[in-house]
Coordinates of C-alpha atoms and ligand atoms in Angstrom, one line a residue:
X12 CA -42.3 13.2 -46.5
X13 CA -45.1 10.9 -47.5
X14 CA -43.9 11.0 -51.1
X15 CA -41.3 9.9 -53.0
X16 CA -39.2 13.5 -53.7
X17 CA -40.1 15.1 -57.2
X18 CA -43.5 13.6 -57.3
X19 CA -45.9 16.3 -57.9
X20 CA -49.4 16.4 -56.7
X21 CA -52.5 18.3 -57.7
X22 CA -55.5 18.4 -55.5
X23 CA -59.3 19.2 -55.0
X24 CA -61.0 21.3 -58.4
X25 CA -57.4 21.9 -59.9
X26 CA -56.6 18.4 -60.8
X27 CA -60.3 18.0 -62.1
X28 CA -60.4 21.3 -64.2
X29 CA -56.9 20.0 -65.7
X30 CA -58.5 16.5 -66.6
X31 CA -61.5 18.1 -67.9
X32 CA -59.5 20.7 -69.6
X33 CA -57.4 18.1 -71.5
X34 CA -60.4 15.8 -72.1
X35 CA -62.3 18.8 -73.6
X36 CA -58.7 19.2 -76.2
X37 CA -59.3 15.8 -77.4
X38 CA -63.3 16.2 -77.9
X39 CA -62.2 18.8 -80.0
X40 CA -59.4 17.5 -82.2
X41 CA -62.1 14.7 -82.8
X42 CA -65.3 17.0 -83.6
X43 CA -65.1 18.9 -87.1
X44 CA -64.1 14.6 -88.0
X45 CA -67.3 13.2 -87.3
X46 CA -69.8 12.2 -89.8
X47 CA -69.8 11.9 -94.0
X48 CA -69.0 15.9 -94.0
X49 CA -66.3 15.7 -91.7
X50 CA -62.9 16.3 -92.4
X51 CA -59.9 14.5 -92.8
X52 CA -57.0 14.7 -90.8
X53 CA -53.0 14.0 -92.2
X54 CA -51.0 12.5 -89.3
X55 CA -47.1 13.0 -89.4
X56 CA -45.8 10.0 -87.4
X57 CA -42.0 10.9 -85.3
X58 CA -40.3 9.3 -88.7
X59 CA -42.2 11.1 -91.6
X60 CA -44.5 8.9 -92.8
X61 CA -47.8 10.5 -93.5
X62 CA -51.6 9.2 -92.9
X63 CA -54.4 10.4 -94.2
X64 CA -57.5 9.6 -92.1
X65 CA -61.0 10.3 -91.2
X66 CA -61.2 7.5 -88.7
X67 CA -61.1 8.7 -85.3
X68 CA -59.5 5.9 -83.9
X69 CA -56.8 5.6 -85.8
X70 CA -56.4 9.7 -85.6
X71 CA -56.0 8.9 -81.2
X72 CA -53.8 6.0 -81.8
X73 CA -51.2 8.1 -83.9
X74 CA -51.4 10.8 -81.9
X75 CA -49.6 9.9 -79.2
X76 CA -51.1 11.9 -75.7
X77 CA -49.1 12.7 -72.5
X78 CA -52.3 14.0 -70.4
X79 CA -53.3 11.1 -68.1
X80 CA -56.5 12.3 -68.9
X81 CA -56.5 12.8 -72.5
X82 CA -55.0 8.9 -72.4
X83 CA -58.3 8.2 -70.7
X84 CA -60.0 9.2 -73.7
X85 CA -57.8 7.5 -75.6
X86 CA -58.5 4.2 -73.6
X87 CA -62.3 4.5 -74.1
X88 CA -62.4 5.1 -78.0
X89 CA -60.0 2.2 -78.0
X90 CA -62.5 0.0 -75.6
X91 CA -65.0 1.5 -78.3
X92 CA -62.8 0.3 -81.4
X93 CA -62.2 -3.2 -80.0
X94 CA -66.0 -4.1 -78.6
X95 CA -68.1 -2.8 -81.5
X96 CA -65.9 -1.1 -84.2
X97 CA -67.7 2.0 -84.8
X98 CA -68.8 5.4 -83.0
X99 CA -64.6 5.6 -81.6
X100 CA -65.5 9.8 -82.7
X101 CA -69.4 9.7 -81.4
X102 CA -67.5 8.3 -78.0
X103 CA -64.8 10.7 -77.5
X104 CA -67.8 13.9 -78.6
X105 CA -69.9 13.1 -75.8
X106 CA -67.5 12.2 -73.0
X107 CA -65.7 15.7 -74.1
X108 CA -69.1 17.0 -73.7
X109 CA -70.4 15.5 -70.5
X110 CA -67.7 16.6 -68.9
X111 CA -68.0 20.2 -70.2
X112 CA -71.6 20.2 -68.7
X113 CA -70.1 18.5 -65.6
X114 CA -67.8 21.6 -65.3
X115 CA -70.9 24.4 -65.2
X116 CA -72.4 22.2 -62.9
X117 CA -69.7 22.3 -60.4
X118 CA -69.5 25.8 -61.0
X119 CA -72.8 26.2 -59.9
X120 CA -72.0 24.2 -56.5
X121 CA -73.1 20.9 -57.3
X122 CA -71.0 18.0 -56.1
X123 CA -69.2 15.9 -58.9
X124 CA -70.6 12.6 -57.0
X125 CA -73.8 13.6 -57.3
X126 CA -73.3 14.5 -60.9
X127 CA -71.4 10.9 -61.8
X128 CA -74.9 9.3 -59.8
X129 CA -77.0 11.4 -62.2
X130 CA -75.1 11.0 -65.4
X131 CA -75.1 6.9 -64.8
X132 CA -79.1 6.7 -64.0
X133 CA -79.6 9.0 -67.3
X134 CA -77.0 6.3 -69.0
X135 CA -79.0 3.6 -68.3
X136 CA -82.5 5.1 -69.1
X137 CA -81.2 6.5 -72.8
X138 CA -80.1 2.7 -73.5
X139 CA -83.9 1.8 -72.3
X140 CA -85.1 4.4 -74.4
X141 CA -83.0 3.4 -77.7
X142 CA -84.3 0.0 -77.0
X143 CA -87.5 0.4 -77.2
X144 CA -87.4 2.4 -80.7
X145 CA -84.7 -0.2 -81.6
X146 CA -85.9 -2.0 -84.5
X147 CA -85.9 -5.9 -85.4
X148 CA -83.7 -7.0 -87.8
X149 CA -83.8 -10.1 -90.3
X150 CA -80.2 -11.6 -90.0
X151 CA -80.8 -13.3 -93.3
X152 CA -81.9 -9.7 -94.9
X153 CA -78.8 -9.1 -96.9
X154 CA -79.6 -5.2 -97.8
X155 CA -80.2 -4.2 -94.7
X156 CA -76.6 -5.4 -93.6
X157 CA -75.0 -3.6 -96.7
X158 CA -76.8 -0.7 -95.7
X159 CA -75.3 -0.9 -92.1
X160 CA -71.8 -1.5 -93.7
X161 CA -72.6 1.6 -96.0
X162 CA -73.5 3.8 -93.3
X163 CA -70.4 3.1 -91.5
X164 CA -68.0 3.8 -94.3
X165 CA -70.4 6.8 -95.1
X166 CA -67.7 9.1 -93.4
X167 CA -64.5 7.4 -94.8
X168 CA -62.7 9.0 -97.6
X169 CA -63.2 5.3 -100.1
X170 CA -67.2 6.2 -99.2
X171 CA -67.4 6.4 -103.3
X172 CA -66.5 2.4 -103.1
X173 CA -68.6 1.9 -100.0
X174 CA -71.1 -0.2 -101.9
X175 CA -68.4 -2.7 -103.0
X176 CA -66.4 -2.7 -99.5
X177 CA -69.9 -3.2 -97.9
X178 CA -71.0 -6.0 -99.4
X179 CA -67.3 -7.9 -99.4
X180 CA -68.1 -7.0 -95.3
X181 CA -71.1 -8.9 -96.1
X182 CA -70.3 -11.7 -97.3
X183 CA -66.8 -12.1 -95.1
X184 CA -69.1 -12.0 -91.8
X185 CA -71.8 -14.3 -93.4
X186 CA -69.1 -17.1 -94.2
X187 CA -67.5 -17.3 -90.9
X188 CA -70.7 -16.7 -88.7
X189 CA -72.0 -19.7 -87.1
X190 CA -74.6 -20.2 -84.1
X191 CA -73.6 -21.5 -81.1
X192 CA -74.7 -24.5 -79.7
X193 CA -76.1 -22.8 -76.8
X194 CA -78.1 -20.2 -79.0
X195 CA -81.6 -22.3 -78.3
X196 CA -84.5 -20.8 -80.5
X197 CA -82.8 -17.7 -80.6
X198 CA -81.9 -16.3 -83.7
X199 CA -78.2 -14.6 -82.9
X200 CA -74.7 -15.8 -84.0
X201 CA -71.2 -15.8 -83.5
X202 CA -68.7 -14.1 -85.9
X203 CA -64.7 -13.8 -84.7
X204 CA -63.1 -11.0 -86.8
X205 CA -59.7 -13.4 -86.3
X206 CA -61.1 -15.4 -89.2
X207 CA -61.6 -13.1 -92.3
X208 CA -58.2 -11.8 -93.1
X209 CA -57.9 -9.0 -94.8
X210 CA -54.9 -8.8 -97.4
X211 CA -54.3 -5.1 -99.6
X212 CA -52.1 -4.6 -102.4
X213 CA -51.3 -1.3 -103.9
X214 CA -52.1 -1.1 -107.9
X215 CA -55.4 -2.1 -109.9
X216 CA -58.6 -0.6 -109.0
X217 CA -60.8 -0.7 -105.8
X218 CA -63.6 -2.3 -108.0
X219 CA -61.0 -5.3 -108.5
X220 CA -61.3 -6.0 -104.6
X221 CA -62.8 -9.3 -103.8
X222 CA -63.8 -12.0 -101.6
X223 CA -61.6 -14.8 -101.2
X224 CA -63.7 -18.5 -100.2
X225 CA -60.5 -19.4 -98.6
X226 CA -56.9 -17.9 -97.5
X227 CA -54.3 -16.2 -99.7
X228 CA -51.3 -16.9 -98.1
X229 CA -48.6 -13.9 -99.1
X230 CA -46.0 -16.6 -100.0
X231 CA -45.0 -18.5 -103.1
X232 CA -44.5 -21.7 -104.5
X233 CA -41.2 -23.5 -102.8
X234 CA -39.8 -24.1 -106.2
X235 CA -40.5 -23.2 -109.7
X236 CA -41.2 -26.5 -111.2
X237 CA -43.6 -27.2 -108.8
X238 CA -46.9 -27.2 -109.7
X239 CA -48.8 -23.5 -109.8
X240 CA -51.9 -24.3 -110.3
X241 CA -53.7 -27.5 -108.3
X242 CA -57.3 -28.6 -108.8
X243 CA -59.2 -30.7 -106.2
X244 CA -56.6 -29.7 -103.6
X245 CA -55.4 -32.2 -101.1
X246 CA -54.1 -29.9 -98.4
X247 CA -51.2 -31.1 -95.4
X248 CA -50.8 -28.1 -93.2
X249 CA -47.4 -28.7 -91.6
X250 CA -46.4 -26.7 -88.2
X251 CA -42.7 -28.5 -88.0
X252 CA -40.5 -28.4 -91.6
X253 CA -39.1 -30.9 -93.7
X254 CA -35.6 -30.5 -92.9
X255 CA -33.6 -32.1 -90.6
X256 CA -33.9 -30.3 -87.2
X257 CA -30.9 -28.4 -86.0
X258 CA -30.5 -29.8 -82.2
X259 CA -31.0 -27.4 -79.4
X260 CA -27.9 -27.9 -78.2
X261 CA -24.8 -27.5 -79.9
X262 CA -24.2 -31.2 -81.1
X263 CA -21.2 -32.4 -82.5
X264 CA -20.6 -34.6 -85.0
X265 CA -17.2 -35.9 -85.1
X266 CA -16.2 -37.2 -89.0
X267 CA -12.8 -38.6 -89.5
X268 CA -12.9 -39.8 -92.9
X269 CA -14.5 -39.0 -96.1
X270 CA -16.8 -42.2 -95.8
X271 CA -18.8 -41.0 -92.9
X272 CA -19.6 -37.6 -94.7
X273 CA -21.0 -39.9 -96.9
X274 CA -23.1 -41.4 -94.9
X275 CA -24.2 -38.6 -93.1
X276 CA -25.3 -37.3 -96.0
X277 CA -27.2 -40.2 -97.1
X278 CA -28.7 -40.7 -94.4
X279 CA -29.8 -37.1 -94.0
X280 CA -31.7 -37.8 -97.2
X281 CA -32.9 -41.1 -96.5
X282 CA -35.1 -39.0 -93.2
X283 CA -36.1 -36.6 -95.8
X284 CA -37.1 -38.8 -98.8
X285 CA -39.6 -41.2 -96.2
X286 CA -41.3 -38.1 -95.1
X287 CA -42.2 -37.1 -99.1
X288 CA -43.3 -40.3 -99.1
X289 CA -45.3 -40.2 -96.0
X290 CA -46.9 -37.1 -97.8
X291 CA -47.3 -39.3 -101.0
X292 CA -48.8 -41.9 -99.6
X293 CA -51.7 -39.9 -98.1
X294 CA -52.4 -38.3 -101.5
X295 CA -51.5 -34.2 -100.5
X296 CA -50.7 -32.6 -103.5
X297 CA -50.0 -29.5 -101.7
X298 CA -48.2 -29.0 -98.5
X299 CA -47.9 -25.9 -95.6
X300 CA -45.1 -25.6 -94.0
X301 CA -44.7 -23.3 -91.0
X302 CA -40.4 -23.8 -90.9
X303 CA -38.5 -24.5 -93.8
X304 CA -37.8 -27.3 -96.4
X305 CA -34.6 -27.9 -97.8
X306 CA -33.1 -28.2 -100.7
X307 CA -33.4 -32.3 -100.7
X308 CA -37.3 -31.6 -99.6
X309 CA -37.8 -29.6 -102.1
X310 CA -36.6 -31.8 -104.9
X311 CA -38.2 -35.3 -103.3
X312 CA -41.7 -32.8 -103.3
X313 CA -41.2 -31.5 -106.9
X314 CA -40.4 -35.0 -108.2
X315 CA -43.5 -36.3 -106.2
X316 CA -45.7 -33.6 -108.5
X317 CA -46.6 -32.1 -104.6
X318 CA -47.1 -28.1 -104.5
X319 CA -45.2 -27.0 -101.5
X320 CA -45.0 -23.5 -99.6
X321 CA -42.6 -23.2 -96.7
X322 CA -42.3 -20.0 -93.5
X323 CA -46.2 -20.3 -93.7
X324 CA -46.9 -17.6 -90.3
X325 CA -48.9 -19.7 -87.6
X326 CA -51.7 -17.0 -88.1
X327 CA -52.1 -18.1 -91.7
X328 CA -51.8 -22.1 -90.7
X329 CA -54.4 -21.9 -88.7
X330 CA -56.5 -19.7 -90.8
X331 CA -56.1 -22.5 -93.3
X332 CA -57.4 -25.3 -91.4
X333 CA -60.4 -23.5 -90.6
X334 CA -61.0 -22.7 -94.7
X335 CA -59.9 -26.3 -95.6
X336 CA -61.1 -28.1 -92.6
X337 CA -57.7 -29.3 -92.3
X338 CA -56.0 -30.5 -89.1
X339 CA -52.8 -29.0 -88.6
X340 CA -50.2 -31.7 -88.0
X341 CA -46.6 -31.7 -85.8
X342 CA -45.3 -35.3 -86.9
X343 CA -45.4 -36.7 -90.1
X344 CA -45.5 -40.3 -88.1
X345 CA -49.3 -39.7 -87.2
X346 CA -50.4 -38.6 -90.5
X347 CA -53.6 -39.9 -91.6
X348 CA -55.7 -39.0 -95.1
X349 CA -57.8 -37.2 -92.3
X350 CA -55.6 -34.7 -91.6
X351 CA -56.0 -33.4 -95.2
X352 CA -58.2 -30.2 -95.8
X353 CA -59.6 -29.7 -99.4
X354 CA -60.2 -26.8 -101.7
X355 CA -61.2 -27.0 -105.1
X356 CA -58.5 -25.0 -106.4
X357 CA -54.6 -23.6 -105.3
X358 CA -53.4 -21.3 -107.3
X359 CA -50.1 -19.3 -107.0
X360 CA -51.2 -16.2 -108.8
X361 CA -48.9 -12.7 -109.4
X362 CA -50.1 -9.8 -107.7
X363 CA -48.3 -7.1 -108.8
X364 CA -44.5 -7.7 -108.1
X365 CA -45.3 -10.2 -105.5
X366 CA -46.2 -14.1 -105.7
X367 CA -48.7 -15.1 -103.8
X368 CA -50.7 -18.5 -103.1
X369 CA -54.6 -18.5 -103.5
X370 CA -56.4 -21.2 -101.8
X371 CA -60.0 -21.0 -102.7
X372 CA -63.3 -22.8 -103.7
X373 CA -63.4 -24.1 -100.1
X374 CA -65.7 -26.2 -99.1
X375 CA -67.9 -24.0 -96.6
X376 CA -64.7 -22.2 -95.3
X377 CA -64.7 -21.1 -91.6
X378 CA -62.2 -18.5 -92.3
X379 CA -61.8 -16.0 -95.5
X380 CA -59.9 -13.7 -96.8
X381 CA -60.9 -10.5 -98.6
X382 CA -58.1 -9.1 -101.2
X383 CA -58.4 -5.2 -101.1
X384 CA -56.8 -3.2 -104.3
X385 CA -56.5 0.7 -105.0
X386 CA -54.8 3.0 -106.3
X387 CA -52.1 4.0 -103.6
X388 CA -51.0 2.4 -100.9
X389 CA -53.0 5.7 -99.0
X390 CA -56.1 4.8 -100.4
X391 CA -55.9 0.4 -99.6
X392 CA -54.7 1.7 -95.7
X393 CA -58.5 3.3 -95.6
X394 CA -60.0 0.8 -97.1
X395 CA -58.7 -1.7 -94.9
X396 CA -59.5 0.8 -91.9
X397 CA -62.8 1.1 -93.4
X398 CA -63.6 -2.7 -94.1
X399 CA -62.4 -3.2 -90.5
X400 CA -65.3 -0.5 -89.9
X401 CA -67.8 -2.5 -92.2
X402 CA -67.0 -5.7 -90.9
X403 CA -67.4 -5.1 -87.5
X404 CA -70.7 -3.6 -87.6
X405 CA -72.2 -6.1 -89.4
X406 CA -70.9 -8.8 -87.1
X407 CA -72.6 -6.5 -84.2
X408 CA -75.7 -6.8 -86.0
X409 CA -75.5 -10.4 -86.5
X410 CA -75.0 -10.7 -82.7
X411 CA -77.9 -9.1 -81.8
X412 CA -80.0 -8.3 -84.7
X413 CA -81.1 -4.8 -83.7
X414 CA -80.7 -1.2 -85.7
X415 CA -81.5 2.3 -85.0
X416 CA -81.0 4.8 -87.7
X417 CA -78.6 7.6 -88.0
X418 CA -77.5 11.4 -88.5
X419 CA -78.1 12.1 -85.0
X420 CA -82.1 11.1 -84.8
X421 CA -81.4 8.6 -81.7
X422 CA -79.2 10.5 -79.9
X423 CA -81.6 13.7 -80.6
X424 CA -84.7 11.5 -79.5
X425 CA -82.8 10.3 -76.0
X426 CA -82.7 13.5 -75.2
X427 CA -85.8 14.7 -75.2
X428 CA -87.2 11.9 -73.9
X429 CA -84.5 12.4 -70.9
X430 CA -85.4 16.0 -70.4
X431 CA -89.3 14.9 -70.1
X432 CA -88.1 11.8 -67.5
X433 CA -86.0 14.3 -65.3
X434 CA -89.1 16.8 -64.7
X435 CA -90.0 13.6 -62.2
X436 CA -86.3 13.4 -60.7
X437 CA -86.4 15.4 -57.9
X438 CA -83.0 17.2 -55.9
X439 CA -79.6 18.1 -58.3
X440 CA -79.4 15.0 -59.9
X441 CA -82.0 17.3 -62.0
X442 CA -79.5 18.9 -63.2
X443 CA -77.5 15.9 -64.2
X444 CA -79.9 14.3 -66.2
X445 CA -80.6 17.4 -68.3
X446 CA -76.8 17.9 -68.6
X447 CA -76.9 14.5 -70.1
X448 CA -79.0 15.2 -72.5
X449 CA -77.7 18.0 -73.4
X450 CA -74.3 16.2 -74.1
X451 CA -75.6 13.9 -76.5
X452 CA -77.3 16.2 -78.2
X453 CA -74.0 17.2 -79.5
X454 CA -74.1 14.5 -82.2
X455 CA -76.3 16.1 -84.2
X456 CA -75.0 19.5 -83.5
X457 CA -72.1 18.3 -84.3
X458 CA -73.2 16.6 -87.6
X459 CA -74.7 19.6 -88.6
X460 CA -71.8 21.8 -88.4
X461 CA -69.7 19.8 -90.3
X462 CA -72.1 20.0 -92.5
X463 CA -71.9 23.6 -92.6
X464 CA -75.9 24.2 -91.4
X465 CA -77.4 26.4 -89.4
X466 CA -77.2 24.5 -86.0
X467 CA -79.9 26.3 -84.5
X468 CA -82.7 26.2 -87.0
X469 CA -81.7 22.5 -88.1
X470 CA -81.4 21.3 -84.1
X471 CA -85.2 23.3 -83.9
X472 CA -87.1 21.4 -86.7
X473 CA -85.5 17.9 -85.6
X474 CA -87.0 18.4 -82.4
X475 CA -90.1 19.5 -83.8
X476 CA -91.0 16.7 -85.9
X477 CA -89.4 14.0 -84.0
X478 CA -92.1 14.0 -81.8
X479 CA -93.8 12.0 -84.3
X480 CA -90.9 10.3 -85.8
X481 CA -87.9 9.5 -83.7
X482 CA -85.9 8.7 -86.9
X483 CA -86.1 12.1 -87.6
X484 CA -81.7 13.7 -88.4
X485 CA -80.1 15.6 -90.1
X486 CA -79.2 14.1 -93.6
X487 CA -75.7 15.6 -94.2
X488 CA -75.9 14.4 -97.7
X489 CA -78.8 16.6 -99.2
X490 CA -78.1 19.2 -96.3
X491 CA -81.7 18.9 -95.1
X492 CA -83.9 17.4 -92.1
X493 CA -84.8 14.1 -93.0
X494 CA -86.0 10.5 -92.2
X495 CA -82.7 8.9 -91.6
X496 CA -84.6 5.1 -91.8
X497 CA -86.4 6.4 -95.0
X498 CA -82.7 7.1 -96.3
X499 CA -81.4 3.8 -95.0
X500 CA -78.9 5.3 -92.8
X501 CA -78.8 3.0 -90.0
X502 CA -76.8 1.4 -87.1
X503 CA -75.8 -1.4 -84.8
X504 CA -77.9 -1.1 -81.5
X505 CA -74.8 -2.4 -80.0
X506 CA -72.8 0.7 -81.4
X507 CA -75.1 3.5 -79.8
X508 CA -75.1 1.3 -76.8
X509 CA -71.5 0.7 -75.9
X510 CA -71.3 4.6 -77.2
X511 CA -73.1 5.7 -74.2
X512 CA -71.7 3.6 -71.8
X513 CA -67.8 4.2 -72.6
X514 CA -68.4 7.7 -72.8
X515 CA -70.3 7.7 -69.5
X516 CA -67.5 5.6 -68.0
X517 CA -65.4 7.9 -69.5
X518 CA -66.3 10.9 -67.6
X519 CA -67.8 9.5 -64.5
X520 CA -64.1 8.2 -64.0
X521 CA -62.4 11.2 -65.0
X522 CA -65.5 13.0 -62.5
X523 CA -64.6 11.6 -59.7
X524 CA -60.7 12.1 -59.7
X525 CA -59.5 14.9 -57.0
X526 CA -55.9 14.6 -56.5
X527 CA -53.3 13.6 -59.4
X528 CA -50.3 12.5 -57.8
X529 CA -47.3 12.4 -60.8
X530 CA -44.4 10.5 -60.6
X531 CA -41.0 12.2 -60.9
X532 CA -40.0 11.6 -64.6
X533 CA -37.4 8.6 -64.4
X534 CA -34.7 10.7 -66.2
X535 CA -32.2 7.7 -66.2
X536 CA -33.9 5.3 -68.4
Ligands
LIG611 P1 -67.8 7.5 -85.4 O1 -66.3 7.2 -85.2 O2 -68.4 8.0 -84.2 O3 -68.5 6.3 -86.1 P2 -68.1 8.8 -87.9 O4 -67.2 9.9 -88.5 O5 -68.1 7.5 -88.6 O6 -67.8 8.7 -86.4 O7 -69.6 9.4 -88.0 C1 -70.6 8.7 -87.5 C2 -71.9 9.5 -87.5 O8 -72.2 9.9 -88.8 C3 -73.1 8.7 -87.0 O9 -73.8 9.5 -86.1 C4 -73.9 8.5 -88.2 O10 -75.2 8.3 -88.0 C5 -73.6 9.7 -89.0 N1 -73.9 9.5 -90.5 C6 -73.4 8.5 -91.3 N2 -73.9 8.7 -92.5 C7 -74.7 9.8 -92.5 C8 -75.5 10.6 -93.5 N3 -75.5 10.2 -94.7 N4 -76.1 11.7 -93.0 C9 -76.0 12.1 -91.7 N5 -75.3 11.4 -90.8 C10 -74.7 10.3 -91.2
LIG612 MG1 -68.1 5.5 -88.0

């Protein structure tokens, strides 16, 4: 016995029409989602609490797959998620769909190798062909990113706030952007989704969302007679606390009489008043601390006129040096007026029920924060999904500066031009390369079922006239064929790109699969 006993195994076309059977159940759970006339979906997590969601990766992360290859799709729309941000559905569509054309073409006796070589060549010739109808974008063109931010949140269910969430995605991406050293004449730059934090609050109105030019820390003021509101902030972001360290070990401090309590005491308060003054004599007027301050800090800092927040989370430390251009510092001993980041106002504002600490008016802040309100807690969970959405394909954009429009008009164009290459690819990659096309021709299909249109007729005229327009889709909106550039639909080049290629990866891998060997369930655990 080769095995260990209880593992199961399933060989040769079995194992592959299982994976391509449960890859074809996710494809579907995902399609009647995509696009702005998609539908939602209510998730029911094991302990009750309810989602409602039109984003498709969040539908595959709640839903929790067994199928090793249902979790492969899972894996790609993630990949998806995490390297662009948008097109998690468009992903999980075509590598349902590829493999579904994979699966007549096995039928038919052609070899899943040679239909993994085929799909890969016709991978890399649609991302030639989207590049070359790619268009040129100005970085510094503001409506054009809020139009790619708006066509990414066309399909969420805040769409009817798109136009404010957009341009918040704007602006977040265009504060913490910066060109790299290395960048040469290029025009490109760097943006690190780690610096805009996004902080939502139930209550108000989606309107009253804003743009923060620095962080708002979810804490509050150390002490009520502390200062709430500081102007021409002086900022000491501390990562130790001002409090006397408990020891590691488990010192002990041996009193005998009432005297040395005393001094103990005094001298525990001696340690604590030199570091306020250590603080005071750098001029902060407002202090982070990651650990706690006691109650002697506390009073020392109030009596000093020094604003002072305390359990600041590392995250939000560090996201404060880079708004305040503040250096975070361990030991009070080294502290210099250097250290000290500025803002031109901290403010400890009430948000609702909570207290929190606004630290804005920074000085060409590396990291901001973007304050979402709504209605219901339901409705600020897709916003923040859908800012995440908007963020991320604006930073694509400012990355590589290159668009292609939407409702299905690229993917419909790659096809046809695939189908015209393959008439010169000889043998039954052929085949492949027209099954290819095919697949991601189920965008639009797709699209336009959602919409409720006749798939036929509407897939006929796209093809039609995009022979002299490739931006030629099907506007879901006004449930006609359109000019999706004309309607200012548009997308990240990046997006369609890393579409095609996880999706391709997704099925290739799946593809070329012939024996699943299973594990015997560990029942002990
Ligand atoms: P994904 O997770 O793949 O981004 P979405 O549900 O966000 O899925 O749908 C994206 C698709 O919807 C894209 O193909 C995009 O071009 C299309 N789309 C967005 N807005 C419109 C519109 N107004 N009309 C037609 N298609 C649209
Ligand atoms: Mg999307």
């Amino acid at each position: 016995m080769l095995l260990k006993e209880g593992t199961s195994q399933t060989k040769g076309r079995d194992a592959l029409k299982n994976n391509i059977e449960a890859a074809k159940i996710v494809a579907a759970i995902l399609k009647p989602v995509l696009g702005p006339r998609g539908m939602d979906k209510m998730l029911v997590s094991p302990v009750g609490d309810v989602t409602i969601t039109n984003d498709g990766a969040t539908i595959l992360k709640e839903m929790d797959v067994q199928h090793p290859a249902a979790k492969i799709m899972v894996e790609i729309a993630k990949a998806v998620d995490d390297e662009v941000g948008d097109g998690t559905t468009s992903s999980v569509i075509i590598a349902g769909a590829l493999l579904e054309k994979a699966e007549e073409l096995i039928k038919k006796g052609i070899h899943p190798t040679i239909i993994v070589d085929g799909y890969r060549k016709a991978m890399r010739m649609s991302i030639e062909v989207l590049n070359k109808i790619a268009e040129d974008v100005n970085v510094d063109d503001r409506a054009v990113l809020i139009d790619i931010a708006k066509t990414s949140m066309e399909s969420k269910i805040v769409s009817a706030d798109s136009d404010i969430l957009a341009d918040l995605a704007v602006k977040a991406i265009l504060a913490v952007a910066e060109k790299p050293e290395d960048a040469g004449g290029n025009y490109y730059m760097m943006a690190d989704l780690d610096n805009v934090k996004v902080q939502k609050k139930p209550g108000g109105a989606m309107r009253e969302s804003r743009l923060i030019d620095g962080i708002i820390v979810d804490k509050e003021i150390a002490h009520p007679e502390m200062p709430t509101r500081i102007e021409n902030a002086r900022i000491l972001l501390l990562n130790s606390g001002l409090e006397i360290e408990k020891t590691e070990f488990e010192a002990k401090i041996s009193i005998d009489r009432p005297e040395q309590m005393k001094m103990f005491l005094e001298e525990e308060t001696k340690m604590i008043k030199a570091m306020v003054n250590k603080i005071a004599a750098v001029n902060a007027n407002v202090v982070f601390c990651q650990k706690g301050i006691d109650d002697i800090g506390v009073y020392y800092l109030t009596r000093a006129n020094i604003c002072a927040v305390k359990r600041v989370k590392e995250s939000d430390l560090n996201a404060l040096a880079k708004a305040t251009s503040a250096r975070v510092v361990t030991n009070l001993d080294d502290l210099s007026q250097a250290d000290l980041g500025y803002a031109q106002l901290v403010e400890e504002r009430k948000i609702e029920l909570d207290r929190w600490v606004f630290v804005e008016k920074c000085k060409n802040p590396k990291a901001v924060s973007v304050l979402i309100r709504g209605g219901s807690q339901r409705i600020i969970d897709e916003a923040e999904r859908s800012i995440h959405d908007g963020l991320m394909v604006v930073k694509d954009v400012v990355q590589k500066p290159a668009i292609v429009a939407g409702g299905g008009s690229p993917e419909a164009y790659t096809s046809q031009k695939l189908r015209e290459w393959a008439q010169s690819i000889p043998g039954r990659e052929h085949f492949a390369i027209l099954a290819f096309a095919d697949a991601i021709e189920s965008i639009p299909i797709t699209l336009a079922e959602n919409a409720g249109l006749d798939v036929i007729n509407t897939l006929t005229e796209v093809r039609s006239k995009q022979s002299s327009n490739p931006w030629i889709g099907v506007d879901v909106k006004e449930m006609k064929v359109a000019d999706m550039r004309k309607k200012n639909i548009i997308e990240p080049f990046a997006v369609k790109e890393q579409v095609l290629k996880s999706a391709t990866e997704a099925a290739t891998m799946l593809l070329r699969i012939d024996n699943v060997l299973a594990a015997a369930r560990n029942t002990r655990t």
